[in-house]
Amino acid sequence: MAERPIFIPSVDSPGFVKVVSFDIPFATGFAPVQKQKNVRSLHAAAAHDGYSPLLEISSKSEEKAGRHLSAFHLKVDTASGLIPLENAFQGSKVFEHGGPYIDLYQTDPRSAKRDPRLKDSGRLVAFELDGNEFPLQPSTVFYDWLYLNAIYPHREWLRERIDGSMRYAGYTDIEFNPNKSINCQAKSCALFVSLTRAGLLDKAMNSAEGFIAFMSEQIQLRRSQPERANQLHF
């Protein structure tokens, strides 16, 4: 058994995303068929509690939209050019004793993620990209900024799916283990949906500095208020 979350767009929750976790039988192994079996188990458990349909956001998704929204397929427009999201995330890390390692922008995503400097440079203290410094709090603000920037140019196409027949109750990423990491592409996708439906996407994406301030303010505001029972489903 393993505990895995689903991410639900919710304008009333801190960070605009509600997280609900489920214990599921977990098939081990790296074969895609094993991963997809786990996806189906998670979606079935969520459906039992009324959360359906869900969209898996990963390269293991059985739906084309889910695969295309996977972070490994997305690129971010930066001062260094259009680079893979994973490279932007890893290369922008600032540590006690080094970074950002912007040379990682030009390598392949897997090599960037495995660069030994990311483990040998001390404690992570911030992120820096294109002259903008991102703090470690809110905890996922930099990754969210990267993900939303990568899909923002396609926002009209995505809005058609959000407001059309393809409405999802939530999003999943079967590779995400909340005990090992905090950033998740499915959570960032749910954030995009919440901001879009609330009419706040363009305001939030106006600038990096504005995004940090906006998310910090909204998280604090919603934590100080009881979460309303009603929530948006997509």
Short mmCIF file of N, CA and C in Angstrom, two decimals, residues 62-225:
data_model
loop_
_atom_site.label_atom_id
_atom_site.label_comp_id
_atom_site.label_asym_id
_atom_site.label_seq_id
_atom_site.Cartn_x
_atom_site.Cartn_y
_atom_site.Cartn_z
N GLU A 62 -2.43 7.90 -19.77
CA GLU A 62 -3.04 7.21 -20.90
C GLU A 62 -3.78 8.19 -21.81
N GLU A 63 -3.82 9.46 -21.41
CA GLU A 63 -4.45 10.49 -22.23
C GLU A 63 -3.40 11.43 -22.80
N LYS A 64 -3.58 11.80 -24.07
CA LYS A 64 -2.61 12.66 -24.75
C LYS A 64 -2.42 13.98 -24.03
N ALA A 65 -3.51 14.58 -23.56
CA ALA A 65 -3.42 15.86 -22.86
C ALA A 65 -2.54 15.76 -21.63
N GLY A 66 -2.66 14.65 -20.90
CA GLY A 66 -1.86 14.45 -19.70
C GLY A 66 -0.38 14.31 -20.01
N ARG A 67 -0.07 13.65 -21.11
CA ARG A 67 1.34 13.50 -21.50
C ARG A 67 1.92 14.84 -21.96
N HIS A 68 1.13 15.61 -22.69
CA HIS A 68 1.60 16.90 -23.19
C HIS A 68 1.79 17.92 -22.08
N LEU A 69 1.05 17.75 -20.98
CA LEU A 69 1.18 18.66 -19.84
C LEU A 69 2.25 18.22 -18.86
N SER A 70 2.92 17.13 -19.16
CA SER A 70 4.00 16.64 -18.31
C SER A 70 5.17 17.62 -18.36
N ALA A 71 5.80 17.86 -17.21
CA ALA A 71 6.89 18.83 -17.13
C ALA A 71 8.05 18.47 -18.06
N PHE A 72 8.28 17.18 -18.31
CA PHE A 72 9.39 16.78 -19.18
C PHE A 72 9.11 17.12 -20.64
N HIS A 73 7.88 17.48 -20.96
CA HIS A 73 7.53 17.86 -22.33
C HIS A 73 7.44 19.37 -22.49
N LEU A 74 7.53 20.11 -21.38
CA LEU A 74 7.32 21.56 -21.42
C LEU A 74 8.63 22.33 -21.45
N LYS A 75 8.57 23.49 -22.09
CA LYS A 75 9.74 24.37 -22.14
C LYS A 75 9.34 25.77 -21.67
N VAL A 76 10.33 26.46 -21.08
CA VAL A 76 10.11 27.78 -20.51
C VAL A 76 10.91 28.81 -21.32
N ASP A 77 10.27 29.92 -21.63
CA ASP A 77 10.94 31.00 -22.37
C ASP A 77 11.72 31.86 -21.38
N THR A 78 13.04 31.85 -21.50
CA THR A 78 13.91 32.59 -20.58
C THR A 78 14.87 33.48 -21.37
N ALA A 79 15.66 34.25 -20.64
CA ALA A 79 16.67 35.08 -21.29
C ALA A 79 17.71 34.22 -22.01
N SER A 80 17.83 32.96 -21.60
CA SER A 80 18.77 32.03 -22.23
C SER A 80 18.14 31.30 -23.40
N GLY A 81 16.90 31.65 -23.72
CA GLY A 81 16.18 30.99 -24.80
C GLY A 81 15.11 30.06 -24.26
N LEU A 82 14.54 29.27 -25.13
CA LEU A 82 13.51 28.31 -24.75
C LEU A 82 14.21 27.05 -24.24
N ILE A 83 14.03 26.74 -22.95
CA ILE A 83 14.74 25.61 -22.36
C ILE A 83 13.75 24.70 -21.64
N PRO A 84 14.09 23.41 -21.49
CA PRO A 84 13.22 22.49 -20.77
C PRO A 84 12.94 22.97 -19.35
N LEU A 85 11.72 22.78 -18.89
CA LEU A 85 11.33 23.20 -17.54
C LEU A 85 12.26 22.61 -16.49
N GLU A 86 12.60 21.33 -16.62
CA GLU A 86 13.46 20.67 -15.63
C GLU A 86 14.83 21.35 -15.57
N ASN A 87 15.37 21.75 -16.71
CA ASN A 87 16.66 22.43 -16.73
C ASN A 87 16.57 23.79 -16.04
N ALA A 88 15.47 24.50 -16.30
CA ALA A 88 15.29 25.81 -15.67
C ALA A 88 15.20 25.66 -14.15
N PHE A 89 14.51 24.63 -13.70
CA PHE A 89 14.34 24.41 -12.27
C PHE A 89 15.68 24.06 -11.61
N GLN A 90 16.39 23.10 -12.16
CA GLN A 90 17.64 22.67 -11.55
C GLN A 90 18.75 23.73 -11.66
N GLY A 91 18.85 24.36 -12.83
CA GLY A 91 19.92 25.32 -13.05
C GLY A 91 19.75 26.62 -12.29
N SER A 92 18.55 26.88 -11.79
CA SER A 92 18.28 28.14 -11.08
C SER A 92 18.44 28.01 -9.57
N LYS A 93 18.80 26.84 -9.08
CA LYS A 93 18.96 26.66 -7.64
C LYS A 93 20.18 27.41 -7.12
N VAL A 94 19.98 28.08 -5.99
CA VAL A 94 21.06 28.81 -5.33
C VAL A 94 21.31 28.16 -3.97
N PHE A 95 22.56 27.76 -3.74
CA PHE A 95 22.93 27.07 -2.51
C PHE A 95 23.85 27.95 -1.66
N GLU A 96 24.13 27.47 -0.47
CA GLU A 96 25.05 28.17 0.44
C GLU A 96 26.41 28.37 -0.21
N HIS A 97 26.85 27.38 -0.98
CA HIS A 97 28.22 27.40 -1.51
C HIS A 97 28.27 27.33 -3.03
N GLY A 98 27.24 27.81 -3.69
CA GLY A 98 27.29 27.81 -5.14
C GLY A 98 25.94 28.00 -5.78
N GLY A 99 25.97 28.22 -7.10
CA GLY A 99 24.76 28.39 -7.86
C GLY A 99 24.37 29.85 -8.00
N PRO A 100 23.48 30.15 -8.96
CA PRO A 100 22.83 29.18 -9.84
C PRO A 100 23.79 28.63 -10.88
N TYR A 101 23.61 27.38 -11.25
CA TYR A 101 24.46 26.71 -12.23
C TYR A 101 23.79 26.79 -13.59
N ILE A 102 23.90 27.95 -14.22
CA ILE A 102 23.14 28.21 -15.44
C ILE A 102 23.63 27.40 -16.64
N ASP A 103 24.80 26.78 -16.52
CA ASP A 103 25.24 25.90 -17.60
C ASP A 103 24.31 24.70 -17.75
N LEU A 104 23.56 24.40 -16.70
CA LEU A 104 22.62 23.28 -16.76
C LEU A 104 21.43 23.59 -17.67
N TYR A 105 21.25 24.85 -18.02
CA TYR A 105 20.17 25.21 -18.94
C TYR A 105 20.37 24.57 -20.31
N GLN A 106 21.64 24.29 -20.63
CA GLN A 106 21.96 23.83 -21.98
C GLN A 106 22.19 22.32 -22.10
N THR A 107 22.02 21.59 -21.03
CA THR A 107 22.20 20.14 -21.10
C THR A 107 20.84 19.47 -21.23
N ASP A 108 20.80 18.15 -21.18
CA ASP A 108 19.51 17.46 -21.25
C ASP A 108 18.91 17.38 -19.85
N PRO A 109 17.58 17.28 -19.74
CA PRO A 109 16.91 17.33 -18.43
C PRO A 109 17.41 16.31 -17.42
N ARG A 110 17.64 15.08 -17.84
CA ARG A 110 18.08 14.06 -16.88
C ARG A 110 19.48 14.35 -16.36
N SER A 111 20.36 14.83 -17.22
CA SER A 111 21.70 15.18 -16.77
C SER A 111 21.67 16.36 -15.82
N ALA A 112 20.79 17.32 -16.10
CA ALA A 112 20.67 18.48 -15.22
C ALA A 112 20.22 18.05 -13.83
N LYS A 113 19.27 17.15 -13.77
CA LYS A 113 18.73 16.70 -12.49
C LYS A 113 19.76 15.93 -11.68
N ARG A 114 20.71 15.27 -12.36
CA ARG A 114 21.67 14.41 -11.69
C ARG A 114 23.03 15.08 -11.48
N ASP A 115 23.17 16.34 -11.81
CA ASP A 115 24.46 17.02 -11.68
C ASP A 115 24.91 16.98 -10.22
N PRO A 116 26.13 16.53 -9.94
CA PRO A 116 26.60 16.37 -8.55
C PRO A 116 26.67 17.67 -7.76
N ARG A 117 26.79 18.80 -8.43
CA ARG A 117 26.86 20.08 -7.72
C ARG A 117 25.58 20.36 -6.94
N LEU A 118 24.47 19.79 -7.39
CA LEU A 118 23.19 20.03 -6.72
C LEU A 118 23.15 19.38 -5.34
N LYS A 119 24.04 18.43 -5.11
CA LYS A 119 24.11 17.77 -3.81
C LYS A 119 25.32 18.20 -2.99
N ASP A 120 26.30 18.80 -3.66
CA ASP A 120 27.57 19.10 -3.00
C ASP A 120 27.76 20.58 -2.67
N SER A 121 26.71 21.38 -2.81
CA SER A 121 26.86 22.82 -2.63
C SER A 121 26.21 23.36 -1.37
N GLY A 122 25.86 22.47 -0.46
CA GLY A 122 25.26 22.91 0.78
C GLY A 122 23.75 23.06 0.70
N ARG A 123 23.23 23.81 1.62
CA ARG A 123 21.78 23.97 1.77
C ARG A 123 21.20 24.86 0.67
N LEU A 124 20.05 24.47 0.16
CA LEU A 124 19.33 25.30 -0.82
C LEU A 124 18.80 26.54 -0.11
N VAL A 125 19.05 27.73 -0.69
CA VAL A 125 18.62 28.97 -0.03
C VAL A 125 17.64 29.79 -0.86
N ALA A 126 17.62 29.58 -2.18
CA ALA A 126 16.72 30.36 -3.03
C ALA A 126 16.80 29.82 -4.47
N PHE A 127 16.06 30.48 -5.35
CA PHE A 127 16.15 30.23 -6.79
C PHE A 127 16.38 31.58 -7.46
N GLU A 128 17.09 31.56 -8.58
CA GLU A 128 17.35 32.80 -9.32
C GLU A 128 17.23 32.54 -10.81
N LEU A 129 16.39 33.32 -11.47
CA LEU A 129 16.18 33.16 -12.90
C LEU A 129 15.93 34.52 -13.54
N ASP A 130 16.72 34.83 -14.55
CA ASP A 130 16.55 36.07 -15.32
C ASP A 130 16.54 37.31 -14.41
N GLY A 131 17.39 37.30 -13.39
CA GLY A 131 17.50 38.45 -12.51
C GLY A 131 16.45 38.50 -11.41
N ASN A 132 15.56 37.54 -11.38
CA ASN A 132 14.53 37.48 -10.34
C ASN A 132 14.90 36.42 -9.31
N GLU A 133 14.82 36.79 -8.03
CA GLU A 133 15.09 35.84 -6.95
C GLU A 133 13.78 35.34 -6.37
N PHE A 134 13.68 34.04 -6.25
CA PHE A 134 12.49 33.40 -5.70
C PHE A 134 12.82 32.80 -4.34
N PRO A 135 12.05 33.11 -3.32
CA PRO A 135 12.31 32.55 -1.98
C PRO A 135 11.84 31.10 -1.89
N LEU A 136 12.18 30.46 -0.81
CA LEU A 136 11.74 29.07 -0.60
C LEU A 136 10.32 29.00 -0.06
N GLN A 137 9.77 30.12 0.34
CA GLN A 137 8.38 30.19 0.80
C GLN A 137 7.64 31.28 0.05
N PRO A 138 6.44 31.01 -0.44
CA PRO A 138 5.70 29.74 -0.40
C PRO A 138 6.50 28.60 -1.05
N SER A 139 6.32 27.41 -0.52
CA SER A 139 7.23 26.30 -0.80
C SER A 139 7.33 25.89 -2.26
N THR A 140 6.30 26.09 -3.06
CA THR A 140 6.35 25.65 -4.46
C THR A 140 6.27 26.83 -5.42
N VAL A 141 6.52 28.04 -4.95
CA VAL A 141 6.25 29.21 -5.77
C VAL A 141 7.12 29.26 -7.03
N PHE A 142 8.38 28.82 -6.95
CA PHE A 142 9.23 28.88 -8.14
C PHE A 142 8.81 27.83 -9.17
N TYR A 143 8.58 26.62 -8.72
CA TYR A 143 8.16 25.57 -9.65
C TYR A 143 6.82 25.93 -10.29
N ASP A 144 5.89 26.46 -9.49
CA ASP A 144 4.59 26.87 -10.03
C ASP A 144 4.78 27.94 -11.10
N TRP A 145 5.67 28.91 -10.83
CA TRP A 145 5.93 29.98 -11.80
C TRP A 145 6.46 29.41 -13.11
N LEU A 146 7.40 28.47 -13.02
CA LEU A 146 7.94 27.85 -14.23
C LEU A 146 6.86 27.10 -15.00
N TYR A 147 6.08 26.30 -14.29
CA TYR A 147 5.07 25.47 -14.95
C TYR A 147 4.01 26.36 -15.62
N LEU A 148 3.52 27.35 -14.89
CA LEU A 148 2.51 28.23 -15.46
C LEU A 148 3.05 29.02 -16.64
N ASN A 149 4.32 29.42 -16.57
CA ASN A 149 4.93 30.11 -17.70
C ASN A 149 5.02 29.22 -18.93
N ALA A 150 5.28 27.94 -18.71
CA ALA A 150 5.41 27.01 -19.83
C ALA A 150 4.08 26.78 -20.55
N ILE A 151 2.98 26.78 -19.79
CA ILE A 151 1.68 26.51 -20.43
C ILE A 151 0.89 27.78 -20.71
N TYR A 152 1.33 28.92 -20.18
CA TYR A 152 0.61 30.18 -20.37
C TYR A 152 0.42 30.54 -21.84
N PRO A 153 1.42 30.34 -22.71
CA PRO A 153 1.22 30.66 -24.13
C PRO A 153 0.09 29.84 -24.77
N HIS A 154 -0.26 28.73 -24.16
CA HIS A 154 -1.31 27.86 -24.70
C HIS A 154 -2.62 28.00 -23.92
N ARG A 155 -2.75 29.11 -23.19
CA ARG A 155 -3.88 29.26 -22.27
C ARG A 155 -5.23 29.25 -22.97
N GLU A 156 -5.32 29.79 -24.18
CA GLU A 156 -6.61 29.80 -24.87
C GLU A 156 -7.02 28.39 -25.25
N TRP A 157 -6.07 27.61 -25.73
CA TRP A 157 -6.35 26.21 -26.07
C TRP A 157 -6.77 25.44 -24.82
N LEU A 158 -6.08 25.70 -23.71
CA LEU A 158 -6.41 25.00 -22.47
C LEU A 158 -7.75 25.45 -21.90
N ARG A 159 -8.07 26.74 -22.05
CA ARG A 159 -9.36 27.24 -21.57
C ARG A 159 -10.52 26.53 -22.27
N GLU A 160 -10.36 26.25 -23.55
CA GLU A 160 -11.41 25.56 -24.29
C GLU A 160 -11.67 24.18 -23.68
N ARG A 161 -10.61 23.52 -23.25
CA ARG A 161 -10.78 22.20 -22.64
C ARG A 161 -11.37 22.32 -21.24
N ILE A 162 -10.95 23.34 -20.49
CA ILE A 162 -11.44 23.54 -19.14
C ILE A 162 -12.93 23.87 -19.14
N ASP A 163 -13.33 24.74 -20.07
CA ASP A 163 -14.72 25.18 -20.11
C ASP A 163 -15.59 24.33 -21.03
N GLY A 164 -14.97 23.42 -21.76
CA GLY A 164 -15.73 22.58 -22.67
C GLY A 164 -16.14 21.27 -22.02
N SER A 165 -16.14 20.23 -22.81
CA SER A 165 -16.62 18.93 -22.32
C SER A 165 -15.61 18.21 -21.44
N MET A 166 -14.32 18.58 -21.57
CA MET A 166 -13.27 17.87 -20.82
C MET A 166 -13.06 18.54 -19.47
N ARG A 167 -13.97 18.31 -18.55
CA ARG A 167 -13.85 18.88 -17.21
C ARG A 167 -13.37 17.81 -16.24
N TYR A 168 -12.37 18.16 -15.47
CA TYR A 168 -11.81 17.19 -14.54
C TYR A 168 -12.03 17.64 -13.10
N ALA A 169 -12.30 16.66 -12.26
CA ALA A 169 -12.47 16.95 -10.83
C ALA A 169 -11.13 17.23 -10.17
N GLY A 170 -10.05 16.73 -10.76
CA GLY A 170 -8.73 16.92 -10.19
C GLY A 170 -7.65 16.33 -11.07
N TYR A 171 -6.42 16.41 -10.57
CA TYR A 171 -5.26 16.00 -11.35
C TYR A 171 -4.32 15.16 -10.49
N THR A 172 -3.62 14.25 -11.13
CA THR A 172 -2.72 13.35 -10.41
C THR A 172 -1.37 13.26 -11.12
N ASP A 173 -0.38 12.84 -10.38
CA ASP A 173 0.95 12.52 -10.91
C ASP A 173 1.44 11.32 -10.13
N ILE A 174 1.35 10.16 -10.73
CA ILE A 174 1.64 8.92 -10.01
C ILE A 174 3.10 8.82 -9.60
N GLU A 175 3.98 9.59 -10.24
CA GLU A 175 5.39 9.57 -9.88
C GLU A 175 5.67 10.40 -8.63
N PHE A 176 4.74 11.26 -8.26
CA PHE A 176 4.96 12.16 -7.13
C PHE A 176 4.76 11.44 -5.80
N ASN A 177 5.79 11.50 -4.97
CA ASN A 177 5.74 10.93 -3.62
C ASN A 177 5.88 12.07 -2.63
N PRO A 178 4.80 12.43 -1.92
CA PRO A 178 4.85 13.58 -1.00
C PRO A 178 5.84 13.41 0.14
N ASN A 179 6.31 12.19 0.37
CA ASN A 179 7.31 11.96 1.42
C ASN A 179 8.72 12.29 0.96
N LYS A 180 8.88 12.50 -0.35
CA LYS A 180 10.21 12.72 -0.90
C LYS A 180 10.39 14.08 -1.57
N SER A 181 9.29 14.70 -1.96
CA SER A 181 9.41 15.99 -2.66
C SER A 181 8.18 16.85 -2.40
N ILE A 182 8.26 18.11 -2.80
CA ILE A 182 7.14 19.02 -2.58
C ILE A 182 6.57 19.58 -3.88
N ASN A 183 7.38 19.62 -4.93
CA ASN A 183 6.91 20.16 -6.20
C ASN A 183 6.24 19.08 -7.02
N CYS A 184 5.11 19.42 -7.63
CA CYS A 184 4.36 18.42 -8.39
C CYS A 184 3.66 19.08 -9.56
N GLN A 185 3.86 18.51 -10.75
CA GLN A 185 3.26 19.07 -11.95
C GLN A 185 1.73 19.02 -11.92
N ALA A 186 1.16 18.01 -11.30
CA ALA A 186 -0.30 17.92 -11.20
C ALA A 186 -0.85 19.03 -10.31
N LYS A 187 -0.12 19.36 -9.25
CA LYS A 187 -0.54 20.46 -8.38
C LYS A 187 -0.46 21.78 -9.12
N SER A 188 0.60 21.98 -9.89
CA SER A 188 0.75 23.22 -10.65
C SER A 188 -0.33 23.34 -11.72
N CYS A 189 -0.71 22.22 -12.31
CA CYS A 189 -1.78 22.22 -13.30
C CYS A 189 -3.11 22.60 -12.65
N ALA A 190 -3.37 22.07 -11.46
CA ALA A 190 -4.59 22.41 -10.73
C ALA A 190 -4.60 23.90 -10.38
N LEU A 191 -3.45 24.46 -10.07
CA LEU A 191 -3.34 25.89 -9.79
C LEU A 191 -3.70 26.70 -11.02
N PHE A 192 -3.21 26.29 -12.17
CA PHE A 192 -3.54 26.96 -13.43
C PHE A 192 -5.05 26.97 -13.66
N VAL A 193 -5.70 25.85 -13.41
CA VAL A 193 -7.14 25.74 -13.59
C VAL A 193 -7.87 26.69 -12.65
N SER A 194 -7.48 26.71 -11.37
CA SER A 194 -8.11 27.59 -10.39
C SER A 194 -7.98 29.05 -10.79
N LEU A 195 -6.77 29.47 -11.15
CA LEU A 195 -6.55 30.86 -11.52
C LEU A 195 -7.32 31.23 -12.78
N THR A 196 -7.40 30.31 -13.72
CA THR A 196 -8.14 30.55 -14.96
C THR A 196 -9.62 30.76 -14.68
N ARG A 197 -10.21 29.86 -13.92
CA ARG A 197 -11.64 29.94 -13.65
C ARG A 197 -12.01 31.13 -12.76
N ALA A 198 -11.05 31.56 -11.94
CA ALA A 198 -11.29 32.71 -11.07
C ALA A 198 -11.01 34.04 -11.77
N GLY A 199 -10.52 33.98 -13.02
CA GLY A 199 -10.20 35.19 -13.75
C GLY A 199 -8.97 35.90 -13.24
N LEU A 200 -8.07 35.16 -12.59
CA LEU A 200 -6.90 35.75 -11.96
C LEU A 200 -5.58 35.39 -12.65
N LEU A 201 -5.66 34.59 -13.71
CA LEU A 201 -4.43 34.08 -14.33
C LEU A 201 -3.56 35.21 -14.88
N ASP A 202 -4.13 36.10 -15.67
CA ASP A 202 -3.33 37.16 -16.27
C ASP A 202 -2.71 38.07 -15.22
N LYS A 203 -3.46 38.37 -14.16
CA LYS A 203 -2.93 39.18 -13.08
C LYS A 203 -1.76 38.49 -12.40
N ALA A 204 -1.92 37.20 -12.13
CA ALA A 204 -0.87 36.45 -11.43
C ALA A 204 0.40 36.34 -12.25
N MET A 205 0.25 36.26 -13.58
CA MET A 205 1.40 36.03 -14.44
C MET A 205 2.01 37.31 -14.98
N ASN A 206 1.64 38.45 -14.44
CA ASN A 206 2.13 39.73 -14.95
C ASN A 206 3.63 39.89 -14.78
N SER A 207 4.17 39.39 -13.66
CA SER A 207 5.61 39.46 -13.41
C SER A 207 5.98 38.44 -12.34
N ALA A 208 7.26 38.08 -12.30
CA ALA A 208 7.73 37.14 -11.29
C ALA A 208 7.55 37.71 -9.89
N GLU A 209 7.92 38.96 -9.71
CA GLU A 209 7.79 39.60 -8.41
C GLU A 209 6.32 39.66 -7.99
N GLY A 210 5.45 39.99 -8.94
CA GLY A 210 4.03 40.05 -8.65
C GLY A 210 3.45 38.69 -8.31
N PHE A 211 3.93 37.65 -8.98
CA PHE A 211 3.45 36.30 -8.72
C PHE A 211 3.80 35.86 -7.30
N ILE A 212 5.02 36.14 -6.88
CA ILE A 212 5.45 35.77 -5.53
C ILE A 212 4.57 36.48 -4.50
N ALA A 213 4.37 37.79 -4.69
CA ALA A 213 3.56 38.56 -3.75
C ALA A 213 2.11 38.10 -3.76
N PHE A 214 1.58 37.82 -4.95
CA PHE A 214 0.19 37.39 -5.09
C PHE A 214 -0.05 36.06 -4.39
N MET A 215 0.81 35.08 -4.63
CA MET A 215 0.63 33.76 -4.03
C MET A 215 0.82 33.83 -2.51
N SER A 216 1.80 34.60 -2.05
CA SER A 216 2.03 34.73 -0.61
C SER A 216 0.81 35.34 0.07
N GLU A 217 0.26 36.38 -0.54
CA GLU A 217 -0.90 37.06 0.03
C GLU A 217 -2.12 36.16 0.04
N GLN A 218 -2.36 35.45 -1.07
CA GLN A 218 -3.55 34.61 -1.17
C GLN A 218 -3.49 33.41 -0.23
N ILE A 219 -2.31 32.82 -0.08
CA ILE A 219 -2.16 31.70 0.84
C ILE A 219 -2.43 32.14 2.27
N GLN A 220 -1.87 33.27 2.65
CA GLN A 220 -2.07 33.78 3.99
C GLN A 220 -3.54 34.12 4.23
N LEU A 221 -4.18 34.73 3.24
CA LEU A 221 -5.58 35.12 3.35
C LEU A 221 -6.48 33.92 3.55
N ARG A 222 -6.27 32.86 2.75
CA ARG A 222 -7.13 31.69 2.81
C ARG A 222 -6.87 30.84 4.05
N ARG A 223 -5.67 30.90 4.57
CA ARG A 223 -5.39 30.18 5.81
C ARG A 223 -6.07 30.83 7.00
N SER A 224 -6.37 32.11 6.86
CA SER A 224 -7.01 32.84 7.96
C SER A 224 -8.53 32.74 7.91
N GLN A 225 -9.06 32.11 6.85
CA GLN A 225 -10.50 31.98 6.69
C GLN A 225 -10.88 30.52 6.62
#
